[in-house]
Coordinates of C-alpha atoms in Angstrom, one line a residue:
M63 CA 101.0 100.0 82.0
W64 CA 101.7 100.5 85.7
Q65 CA 105.2 100.9 84.9
K66 CA 104.5 104.4 83.2
L67 CA 102.3 105.1 85.7
S68 CA 104.1 104.7 88.5
K69 CA 106.8 106.5 86.7
C70 CA 104.4 109.8 87.0
Y71 CA 103.5 108.3 90.9
P72 CA 103.5 105.7 92.8
P73 CA 100.3 103.6 92.2
I74 CA 99.6 103.4 95.6
L75 CA 99.1 106.9 96.3
E76 CA 95.7 105.9 94.5
L77 CA 94.3 104.4 98.2
I78 CA 94.2 108.2 98.8
S79 CA 91.3 109.0 96.2
I80 CA 89.7 105.3 97.0
L81 CA 89.7 106.1 100.5
L82 CA 87.8 109.4 100.2
L83 CA 85.5 108.1 98.0
V84 CA 84.5 105.3 100.4
L85 CA 84.7 107.6 103.3
A86 CA 82.1 109.8 101.3
I87 CA 79.9 106.7 100.4
Y88 CA 80.1 105.5 103.9
I89 CA 78.9 109.1 105.5
A90 CA 76.3 109.7 103.2
F91 CA 74.4 105.8 104.0
N92 CA 75.4 105.9 107.3
N93 CA 73.6 109.6 107.8
Y94 CA 70.9 109.1 105.5
S95 CA 68.3 107.9 108.0
S96 CA 69.0 110.6 110.8
L97 CA 68.4 113.6 107.9
P98 CA 65.5 115.6 107.7
E99 CA 63.2 115.2 104.3
R100 CA 65.0 118.2 102.9
I101 CA 68.6 119.0 103.2
P102 CA 71.0 122.1 102.0
V103 CA 72.5 121.3 98.1
D104 CA 73.7 125.4 97.5
F105 CA 75.6 127.5 99.7
N106 CA 76.1 131.6 99.0
S107 CA 79.5 132.8 99.7
Q108 CA 79.0 133.2 102.9
G109 CA 78.2 129.3 103.0
I110 CA 74.8 129.9 104.1
P111 CA 72.1 127.0 102.3
E112 CA 70.3 128.8 99.6
E113 CA 68.8 125.7 98.1
W114 CA 67.1 122.5 99.8
A115 CA 66.2 119.4 98.2
N116 CA 65.1 116.4 99.0
K117 CA 67.4 114.0 101.8
N118 CA 68.2 111.9 98.7
M119 CA 70.5 114.0 97.0
I120 CA 72.9 113.3 99.7
F121 CA 74.0 111.0 97.5
L122 CA 75.1 113.7 94.7
Y123 CA 78.3 114.1 96.8
P124 CA 79.3 110.3 96.5
S125 CA 78.2 110.2 92.8
L126 CA 80.1 113.2 91.8
G127 CA 83.4 111.8 93.7
I128 CA 83.1 108.4 92.0
F129 CA 82.9 110.6 88.7
I130 CA 85.5 112.7 89.3
Y131 CA 87.9 109.8 90.4
L132 CA 86.9 107.8 87.3
G133 CA 87.5 110.8 85.3
F134 CA 90.7 111.9 86.7
T135 CA 92.2 108.3 87.3
T136 CA 91.2 107.5 83.4
L137 CA 92.9 110.8 82.2
N138 CA 95.8 109.9 84.4
I139 CA 96.3 106.3 82.7
W140 CA 95.6 108.0 79.2
F141 CA 98.8 110.3 80.0
A142 CA 101.0 107.6 81.2
V143 CA 100.6 105.4 78.8
T144 CA 100.5 107.6 75.4
K145 CA 102.8 106.9 72.9
K146 CA 103.0 110.2 71.9
P147 CA 103.0 112.6 74.9
K148 CA 103.5 115.7 72.8
S149 CA 100.1 114.9 71.2
L150 CA 98.6 115.7 74.6
I151 CA 100.4 119.2 75.2
N152 CA 98.2 122.2 74.3
M153 CA 100.6 124.9 73.2
P154 CA 101.7 126.5 70.0
N155 CA 103.3 123.8 67.6
K156 CA 106.3 126.0 67.7
W157 CA 106.8 125.7 70.7
K158 CA 105.7 121.7 71.0
D159 CA 107.9 121.4 67.8
S160 CA 110.8 122.5 70.0
L161 CA 110.3 120.1 73.1
N162 CA 113.0 116.7 72.7
D163 CA 111.9 114.0 73.8
S164 CA 113.0 114.0 77.3
Q165 CA 111.3 117.6 77.9
A166 CA 107.9 115.9 76.6
E167 CA 108.5 113.1 78.8
E168 CA 109.5 115.3 82.0
L169 CA 106.1 117.2 81.0
R170 CA 103.9 114.1 81.2
V171 CA 105.2 113.2 84.6
I172 CA 104.9 116.8 85.7
L173 CA 101.1 116.8 83.9
N174 CA 100.2 113.2 85.7
R175 CA 101.4 114.3 89.2
Y176 CA 99.4 117.4 89.0
L177 CA 96.4 116.0 88.2
F178 CA 96.4 113.7 90.3
A179 CA 96.9 116.6 93.3
L180 CA 93.9 118.1 91.9
K181 CA 92.0 114.7 92.0
I182 CA 92.8 114.4 95.7
V183 CA 92.3 118.3 96.3
I184 CA 88.7 118.3 94.3
Q185 CA 87.8 115.0 96.0
S186 CA 88.5 116.2 99.4
L187 CA 86.4 119.1 98.4
M188 CA 83.4 117.0 98.2
L189 CA 83.9 115.3 101.5
Y190 CA 83.9 118.7 103.3
L191 CA 80.8 119.7 101.4
L192 CA 79.1 116.2 102.0
Y193 CA 79.9 116.7 105.8
A194 CA 79.0 120.2 106.1
S195 CA 75.6 119.7 104.5
I196 CA 75.0 116.9 106.7
E197 CA 75.8 119.2 109.8
V198 CA 73.6 122.2 108.2
A199 CA 71.0 119.6 107.8
L200 CA 71.1 118.1 111.6
E201 CA 71.4 122.0 112.6
K202 CA 74.1 121.4 114.0
T203 CA 75.8 124.3 112.3
S204 CA 74.2 126.9 110.3
S205 CA 77.0 127.1 107.3
I206 CA 79.6 125.5 105.7
G207 CA 82.3 127.8 107.0
G208 CA 81.9 130.8 105.0
T209 CA 83.9 133.0 103.1
A210 CA 87.4 131.6 104.8
F211 CA 86.1 128.4 103.4
T212 CA 85.7 129.5 99.8
L213 CA 89.1 131.2 99.9
I214 CA 90.8 128.7 101.4
T215 CA 89.6 126.4 99.0
L216 CA 90.0 128.7 95.8
A217 CA 93.5 129.4 96.8
I218 CA 94.3 125.9 96.6
L219 CA 92.8 125.2 93.5
V220 CA 94.5 128.3 92.2
V221 CA 98.0 127.8 93.7
T222 CA 97.9 124.2 92.9
S223 CA 97.2 125.2 88.9
F224 CA 99.5 128.1 88.9
L225 CA 102.2 125.8 89.8
M226 CA 101.9 123.2 87.0
V227 CA 101.7 125.7 84.6
W228 CA 104.6 127.2 86.0
K229 CA 106.5 124.3 86.2
L230 CA 105.3 123.4 82.7
I231 CA 106.7 126.5 81.3
R232 CA 109.8 126.2 83.4
I233 CA 110.3 122.5 81.3
I234 CA 109.2 124.5 77.8
K235 CA 111.8 126.7 77.9
T236 CA 114.7 124.8 79.0
P237 CA 116.6 124.6 75.9
E238 CA 118.3 121.6 74.6
P239 CA 122.3 122.0 75.0
N240 CA 123.7 123.8 72.1
T241 CA 120.3 125.3 70.8
T242 CA 118.2 128.5 71.6
W243 CA 114.4 129.0 72.7
P244 CA 112.5 129.8 69.3

């Protein structure tokens, strides 16, 4: 299993995700006692808190981080070890049937790499939201960064997703030698 996963990305890179997760858990526990009874849990597009909840909700961010880590890691492992990578590809059957084994394998690798990248981006976002929520709750700042933060986060997610789709389409449209695209 590790050989197939390391073909997609080195498993040692999982330490990045684990570090982000451990850091989120540490920050939540380390700051819990100093938090006021109510903390911000929802922010508008300008980064200003709109909803507040009990300070126990600070553990929502690490909990979501664990869920994200387990979900994405399960997908990465599943994609890496499946015997039929074509079965994981969501595209019209005529395109899927035209893929050769090397293209399907290349799609598996690319999909795994981008899923890993999205996991890191989303976990980083969760860590930032945890930190910013604590800062707002402790009245060290009044917002989480506003419109710039929202736009940068959306841009990172959109660009990562776009690059994944673009790379997948390039692989799919690369015909086998002596064949034409359907």
